């Protein structure tokens, strides 16, 4: 190993260890071998490679290099540089995962017929398991609840939504502490993004990040039951058609229910209308909450508006396709199914403090004036939460 | 009550009339009169009167016999709406109800179906009894039931002294019943809709009989949905019943229905697409009736028997009279077989049948052949 080769590495680290650190680390090496895993040390000792010696040499070289660097530019001050020992450990922690000895033995394994027998066995078992599952389900041997929620289907789709939630839209959720661990509550959120991913992400937030891991019963519009495959999938994932009867029954069962009172008007908003709340339905959600004395949790979803940039809506195409609205985006429908891929914006879900409704008495849901006032009040709260988040947000894609 | 209460059951030669009459015979304080145009297959203990319900002298009969409760079960199932069936079902019911009002009959019990709510995308998951009757009228049975129910609304205000009980049953399933659902499940090629899996509510035939008897015995006026707890997705139902699903893309299915008529399926396709499930709160709390069979058990029992019967019986939809005759023949065969076999020692199947219902004893030997 020559010195110039090392120089850029050390420079990139930008800092230099003190002599004492280097010495201490050298001692550390001799005292206890810095092997991250013992198996590797054993395998090496079997092959007779003196790892400790190599590491000591490396540490020595690094120390020399550091000294030279300091000579070159005295302005450099030693700071939290981990030291030669730390550097080796860091390298090992990266390389250790690759674990060359294991790779070497793996290469040997690949030539061994037993490896392939084992792989075949595992593949066959996995396949058999899948086939058994499909067969069992075809024979109707699975459980659903009275709404049609199928836990097996739900478990199967969660990874996809977890990916969307954590990796794709990198959703940051605040206010999870407002969501009760048990008992009824009604989440009222703004609706946006052409496709109703916001409902799925809100549910994912509670399912993945809330300590209770509760399942939200999201209420969907009456268009979805007409769609093949979508309709049963929604129902099997525990979602329920948005009717007042359904909502009241769910809340009476102490479920967590989410509604998007803007409906099609909200989800099909044009880009220029983004984050301006549409009318909150006819106040049905307020009646649901008043009837069941459930607290309302206002929710602001920011970031979903920009997943599709809806420039215009085509009424003719909507009528032809039987859609409630037909968005025209820069990519859709021009690119076909590719145009359906949402943009990877950064999302925020803010859950506000509960708005209690139990002080209005049992017959309050028949008071039309009260219902409309409360509807506007909740809408105002959600709009304010959206505006607050938008004021803090600097970038659509980075948050 | 020291004196026996008189309960008149019409349609006793038919399936429901016969079974409900048999069930009511086990009640000691009831006197059962059976009414039909033909004598029932098992007439033991039933005070049978041979007459048509549309006979104008029905009022006189009811007065003379001091009928307290009228159980109206004379109904002709019809797939395509026909004029004769309408005549019998709707006009017959109309005449029965007016005769009951004139003859001071205290209670009338009618059998209806939850399918009359209609399957629609906007249906709540559980439809209460006050839901509008939106079913399409292309199926004769449903059209007649809606007509009858609409008439009942007016009748209730005209004759409030007659206490009317309407039981709306979910899809009826069971080893002996011939219902749209059992016809569908027995037919291996009956299609489903691709990509739809609505929740289906069912009730065991025995529970349907019990519910009708319950309504005749107790004073429970009103309209009730009656179904077994544990509604399940359609594909789970067909899976449990051992029916291979034959999915058809829905526009093609509707096109086929429009072109060929509704003959190749026992249901309107909407029932395979959207849910039509009744809310059972009133059944539990007001009717105070609890079905003994869970939905899943009822399907398993049906599947066990279907496997056994599959080869023997061709169950394509037939004329109503033919169906009746076949049921009679089957029943008589069963009795004969049972007599031939001394001391039946049957294994207890999963979906158990209760021995208390007399009619069941005729069918019970089906289990033996299975084992």
Short mmCIF file of N, CA, C and O in Angstrom, two decimals, chain B residues 8 10 62 68-73 92-102 104-112 129 133 145-168 211-212 214-226 282 286-287:
data_model
loop_
_atom_site.label_atom_id
_atom_site.label_comp_id
_atom_site.label_asym_id
_atom_site.label_seq_id
_atom_site.Cartn_x
_atom_site.Cartn_y
_atom_site.Cartn_z
N UNK B 8 -105.04 -21.45 11.43
CA UNK B 8 -105.25 -21.98 10.08
C UNK B 8 -103.98 -21.76 9.26
O UNK B 8 -103.46 -20.65 9.21
N UNK B 10 -102.58 -22.17 5.48
CA UNK B 10 -102.95 -22.53 4.10
C UNK B 10 -101.71 -22.96 3.33
O UNK B 10 -100.57 -22.75 3.77
N UNK B 62 -113.71 -19.05 8.05
CA UNK B 62 -112.93 -18.46 9.14
C UNK B 62 -113.82 -18.13 10.33
O UNK B 62 -113.45 -18.34 11.48
N UNK B 68 -108.23 -17.94 14.95
CA UNK B 68 -107.57 -16.88 15.69
C UNK B 68 -106.36 -16.34 14.92
O UNK B 68 -106.11 -15.15 14.85
N UNK B 69 -105.61 -17.30 14.35
CA UNK B 69 -104.37 -16.94 13.65
C UNK B 69 -104.39 -17.56 12.26
O UNK B 69 -104.69 -18.75 12.11
N UNK B 70 -104.07 -16.75 11.26
CA UNK B 70 -104.04 -17.25 9.90
C UNK B 70 -102.60 -17.19 9.40
O UNK B 70 -101.99 -16.13 9.34
N UNK B 71 -102.03 -18.35 9.08
CA UNK B 71 -100.67 -18.39 8.54
C UNK B 71 -100.77 -18.60 7.04
O UNK B 71 -101.15 -19.67 6.58
N UNK B 72 -100.46 -17.55 6.29
CA UNK B 72 -100.67 -17.59 4.84
C UNK B 72 -99.37 -17.99 4.15
O UNK B 72 -98.45 -17.20 4.03
N UNK B 73 -99.33 -19.25 3.72
CA UNK B 73 -98.11 -19.75 3.08
C UNK B 73 -98.37 -20.29 1.68
O UNK B 73 -97.47 -20.84 1.05
N UNK B 92 -104.69 -13.64 -4.41
CA UNK B 92 -105.01 -14.59 -3.33
C UNK B 92 -104.75 -13.99 -1.97
O UNK B 92 -105.60 -14.05 -1.08
N UNK B 93 -103.58 -13.37 -1.81
CA UNK B 93 -103.24 -12.75 -0.52
C UNK B 93 -104.24 -11.64 -0.18
O UNK B 93 -104.67 -11.49 0.96
N UNK B 94 -104.56 -10.89 -1.23
CA UNK B 94 -105.52 -9.79 -1.04
C UNK B 94 -106.84 -10.32 -0.49
O UNK B 94 -107.42 -9.77 0.44
N UNK B 95 -107.29 -11.44 -1.08
CA UNK B 95 -108.55 -12.01 -0.64
C UNK B 95 -108.45 -12.59 0.76
O UNK B 95 -109.37 -12.44 1.57
N UNK B 96 -107.31 -13.22 1.03
CA UNK B 96 -107.11 -13.77 2.38
C UNK B 96 -107.15 -12.67 3.41
O UNK B 96 -107.82 -12.77 4.44
N UNK B 97 -106.43 -11.58 3.14
CA UNK B 97 -106.35 -10.49 4.12
C UNK B 97 -107.73 -9.86 4.35
O UNK B 97 -108.13 -9.61 5.49
N UNK B 98 -108.47 -9.64 3.26
CA UNK B 98 -109.79 -9.02 3.48
C UNK B 98 -110.74 -9.98 4.19
O UNK B 98 -111.53 -9.55 5.03
N UNK B 99 -110.63 -11.27 3.88
CA UNK B 99 -111.45 -12.26 4.59
C UNK B 99 -111.11 -12.26 6.08
O UNK B 99 -112.01 -12.32 6.93
N UNK B 100 -109.81 -12.18 6.38
CA UNK B 100 -109.39 -12.18 7.78
C UNK B 100 -109.94 -10.97 8.52
O UNK B 100 -110.37 -11.06 9.67
N UNK B 101 -109.92 -9.82 7.83
CA UNK B 101 -110.44 -8.60 8.47
C UNK B 101 -111.93 -8.74 8.75
O UNK B 101 -112.41 -8.34 9.81
N UNK B 102 -112.64 -9.35 7.80
CA UNK B 102 -114.09 -9.49 7.99
C UNK B 102 -114.43 -10.53 9.04
O UNK B 102 -115.43 -10.40 9.74
N UNK B 104 -112.81 -11.32 11.70
CA UNK B 104 -112.20 -11.03 13.00
C UNK B 104 -111.06 -11.96 13.36
O UNK B 104 -110.93 -12.39 14.51
N UNK B 105 -110.27 -12.31 12.39
CA UNK B 105 -109.05 -13.07 12.68
C UNK B 105 -108.08 -12.12 13.37
O UNK B 105 -107.92 -10.97 12.97
N UNK B 106 -107.47 -12.61 14.47
CA UNK B 106 -106.63 -11.72 15.27
C UNK B 106 -105.27 -11.45 14.62
O UNK B 106 -104.79 -10.34 14.63
N UNK B 107 -104.67 -12.53 14.14
CA UNK B 107 -103.31 -12.39 13.62
C UNK B 107 -103.19 -13.01 12.25
O UNK B 107 -103.79 -14.07 11.99
N UNK B 108 -102.37 -12.40 11.42
CA UNK B 108 -102.04 -12.97 10.12
C UNK B 108 -100.53 -12.99 10.00
O UNK B 108 -99.86 -12.02 10.34
N UNK B 109 -100.00 -14.13 9.55
CA UNK B 109 -98.55 -14.25 9.36
C UNK B 109 -98.27 -14.47 7.88
O UNK B 109 -98.87 -15.34 7.24
N UNK B 110 -97.37 -13.65 7.35
CA UNK B 110 -97.00 -13.76 5.94
C UNK B 110 -95.51 -14.01 5.81
O UNK B 110 -94.72 -13.54 6.63
N UNK B 111 -95.15 -14.73 4.77
CA UNK B 111 -93.75 -15.03 4.51
C UNK B 111 -93.29 -14.20 3.32
O UNK B 111 -93.92 -14.20 2.27
N UNK B 112 -92.18 -13.48 3.52
CA UNK B 112 -91.65 -12.66 2.45
C UNK B 112 -90.14 -12.88 2.36
O UNK B 112 -89.62 -13.84 2.93
N UNK B 129 -85.76 -2.70 8.24
CA UNK B 129 -87.05 -3.09 7.66
C UNK B 129 -87.73 -1.94 6.94
O UNK B 129 -88.61 -2.17 6.11
N UNK B 133 -88.51 -0.90 -1.01
CA UNK B 133 -88.46 -2.19 -1.71
C UNK B 133 -88.09 -1.93 -3.16
O UNK B 133 -88.94 -1.67 -4.01
N UNK B 145 -94.06 -10.53 -4.34
CA UNK B 145 -93.86 -10.20 -2.93
C UNK B 145 -93.93 -8.69 -2.71
O UNK B 145 -94.49 -8.23 -1.71
N UNK B 146 -93.35 -7.93 -3.65
CA UNK B 146 -93.41 -6.47 -3.50
C UNK B 146 -94.86 -6.00 -3.58
O UNK B 146 -95.29 -5.15 -2.79
N UNK B 147 -95.60 -6.57 -4.52
CA UNK B 147 -97.02 -6.21 -4.64
C UNK B 147 -97.75 -6.50 -3.33
O UNK B 147 -98.53 -5.70 -2.83
N UNK B 148 -97.48 -7.69 -2.78
CA UNK B 148 -98.15 -8.09 -1.54
C UNK B 148 -97.78 -7.14 -0.41
O UNK B 148 -98.63 -6.66 0.35
N UNK B 149 -96.49 -6.85 -0.30
CA UNK B 149 -96.03 -5.99 0.80
C UNK B 149 -96.61 -4.58 0.68
O UNK B 149 -96.98 -3.97 1.67
N UNK B 150 -96.65 -4.08 -0.56
CA UNK B 150 -97.23 -2.75 -0.75
C UNK B 150 -98.70 -2.76 -0.35
O UNK B 150 -99.20 -1.79 0.23
N UNK B 151 -99.38 -3.84 -0.66
CA UNK B 151 -100.78 -3.93 -0.26
C UNK B 151 -100.91 -3.98 1.26
O UNK B 151 -101.82 -3.40 1.83
N UNK B 152 -99.96 -4.68 1.89
CA UNK B 152 -100.01 -4.81 3.34
C UNK B 152 -99.91 -3.46 4.05
O UNK B 152 -100.49 -3.25 5.11
N UNK B 153 -99.13 -2.54 3.46
CA UNK B 153 -98.99 -1.22 4.07
C UNK B 153 -100.35 -0.56 4.20
O UNK B 153 -100.73 -0.04 5.24
N UNK B 154 -101.13 -0.61 3.08
CA UNK B 154 -102.47 -0.04 3.12
C UNK B 154 -103.38 -0.81 4.04
O UNK B 154 -104.17 -0.22 4.79
N UNK B 155 -103.25 -2.13 4.02
CA UNK B 155 -104.13 -2.97 4.82
C UNK B 155 -103.96 -2.68 6.31
O UNK B 155 -104.92 -2.70 7.07
N UNK B 156 -102.73 -2.41 6.71
CA UNK B 156 -102.47 -2.16 8.13
C UNK B 156 -103.23 -0.95 8.64
O UNK B 156 -103.73 -0.94 9.76
N UNK B 157 -103.33 0.09 7.80
CA UNK B 157 -104.06 1.27 8.26
C UNK B 157 -105.57 1.07 8.13
O UNK B 157 -106.34 1.59 8.93
N UNK B 158 -105.99 0.25 7.14
CA UNK B 158 -107.43 0.01 6.96
C UNK B 158 -107.98 -0.90 8.05
O UNK B 158 -109.10 -0.70 8.52
N UNK B 159 -107.23 -1.93 8.38
CA UNK B 159 -107.71 -2.90 9.37
C UNK B 159 -106.69 -3.05 10.49
O UNK B 159 -105.99 -4.05 10.58
N UNK B 160 -106.57 -2.02 11.33
CA UNK B 160 -105.52 -2.08 12.37
C UNK B 160 -105.79 -3.17 13.41
O UNK B 160 -104.86 -3.55 14.14
N UNK B 161 -107.03 -3.68 13.48
CA UNK B 161 -107.32 -4.70 14.49
C UNK B 161 -106.70 -6.06 14.13
O UNK B 161 -106.52 -6.90 15.00
N UNK B 162 -106.40 -6.25 12.84
CA UNK B 162 -105.69 -7.49 12.44
C UNK B 162 -104.21 -7.27 12.65
O UNK B 162 -103.62 -6.35 12.10
N UNK B 163 -103.61 -8.10 13.48
CA UNK B 163 -102.18 -7.92 13.78
C UNK B 163 -101.37 -8.72 12.77
O UNK B 163 -101.39 -9.95 12.77
N UNK B 164 -100.67 -7.97 11.94
CA UNK B 164 -100.00 -8.56 10.79
C UNK B 164 -98.52 -8.76 11.09
O UNK B 164 -97.84 -7.84 11.55
N UNK B 165 -98.05 -9.97 10.86
CA UNK B 165 -96.61 -10.23 11.03
C UNK B 165 -96.04 -10.62 9.67
O UNK B 165 -96.52 -11.57 9.04
N UNK B 166 -95.04 -9.87 9.23
CA UNK B 166 -94.40 -10.15 7.96
C UNK B 166 -92.97 -10.58 8.26
O UNK B 166 -92.20 -9.82 8.84
N UNK B 167 -92.64 -11.80 7.88
CA UNK B 167 -91.27 -12.26 8.07
C UNK B 167 -90.55 -12.25 6.74
O UNK B 167 -90.94 -12.94 5.80
N UNK B 168 -89.52 -11.43 6.69
CA UNK B 168 -88.72 -11.37 5.45
C UNK B 168 -87.49 -12.24 5.65
O UNK B 168 -86.60 -11.90 6.43
N UNK B 211 -89.24 -19.90 12.72
CA UNK B 211 -89.60 -18.48 12.83
C UNK B 211 -91.07 -18.28 12.50
O UNK B 211 -91.77 -17.52 13.19
N UNK B 212 -91.56 -18.98 11.47
CA UNK B 212 -92.97 -18.85 11.10
C UNK B 212 -93.85 -19.38 12.23
O UNK B 212 -94.87 -18.77 12.59
N UNK B 214 -92.99 -19.58 15.36
CA UNK B 214 -92.79 -18.62 16.46
C UNK B 214 -93.77 -17.45 16.32
O UNK B 214 -94.41 -17.04 17.28
N UNK B 215 -93.88 -16.94 15.08
CA UNK B 215 -94.77 -15.80 14.84
C UNK B 215 -96.23 -16.20 15.05
O UNK B 215 -97.06 -15.38 15.45
N UNK B 216 -96.56 -17.49 14.75
CA UNK B 216 -97.94 -17.94 14.94
C UNK B 216 -98.26 -18.15 16.41
O UNK B 216 -99.37 -17.95 16.85
N UNK B 217 -97.25 -18.54 17.19
CA UNK B 217 -97.49 -18.85 18.59
C UNK B 217 -97.51 -17.58 19.44
O UNK B 217 -98.37 -17.39 20.28
N UNK B 218 -96.56 -16.68 19.19
CA UNK B 218 -96.47 -15.47 20.02
C UNK B 218 -97.08 -14.28 19.29
O UNK B 218 -97.21 -14.29 18.07
N UNK B 219 -97.39 -13.27 20.03
CA UNK B 219 -98.01 -12.09 19.47
C UNK B 219 -96.92 -11.08 19.12
O UNK B 219 -96.47 -10.31 19.96
N UNK B 220 -96.47 -11.13 17.89
CA UNK B 220 -95.36 -10.27 17.49
C UNK B 220 -95.68 -9.55 16.17
O UNK B 220 -95.10 -9.88 15.14
N UNK B 221 -96.61 -8.59 16.19
CA UNK B 221 -96.92 -7.91 14.93
C UNK B 221 -95.75 -7.06 14.45
O UNK B 221 -94.97 -6.57 15.26
N UNK B 222 -95.66 -6.92 13.14
CA UNK B 222 -94.61 -6.07 12.58
C UNK B 222 -93.89 -6.75 11.43
O UNK B 222 -94.22 -7.86 11.03
N UNK B 223 -92.90 -6.05 10.94
CA UNK B 223 -92.10 -6.57 9.82
C UNK B 223 -90.71 -6.88 10.35
O UNK B 223 -90.12 -6.08 11.07
N UNK B 224 -90.22 -8.07 10.02
CA UNK B 224 -88.91 -8.47 10.55
C UNK B 224 -88.07 -9.10 9.44
O UNK B 224 -88.57 -9.92 8.67
N UNK B 225 -86.79 -8.73 9.44
CA UNK B 225 -85.83 -9.51 8.66
C UNK B 225 -85.46 -10.73 9.49
O UNK B 225 -85.22 -10.60 10.69
N UNK B 226 -85.41 -11.88 8.85
CA UNK B 226 -85.02 -13.08 9.58
C UNK B 226 -83.87 -13.76 8.83
O UNK B 226 -84.01 -14.11 7.66
N UNK B 282 -84.12 -6.09 14.92
CA UNK B 282 -85.53 -6.29 15.29
C UNK B 282 -85.84 -7.76 15.51
O UNK B 282 -86.65 -8.11 16.36
N UNK B 286 -87.21 -7.56 19.06
CA UNK B 286 -88.66 -7.46 19.06
C UNK B 286 -89.33 -8.79 18.78
O UNK B 286 -90.30 -9.16 19.43
N UNK B 287 -88.81 -9.50 17.80
CA UNK B 287 -89.38 -10.83 17.51
C UNK B 287 -88.91 -11.84 18.55
O UNK B 287 -89.57 -12.84 18.80
#
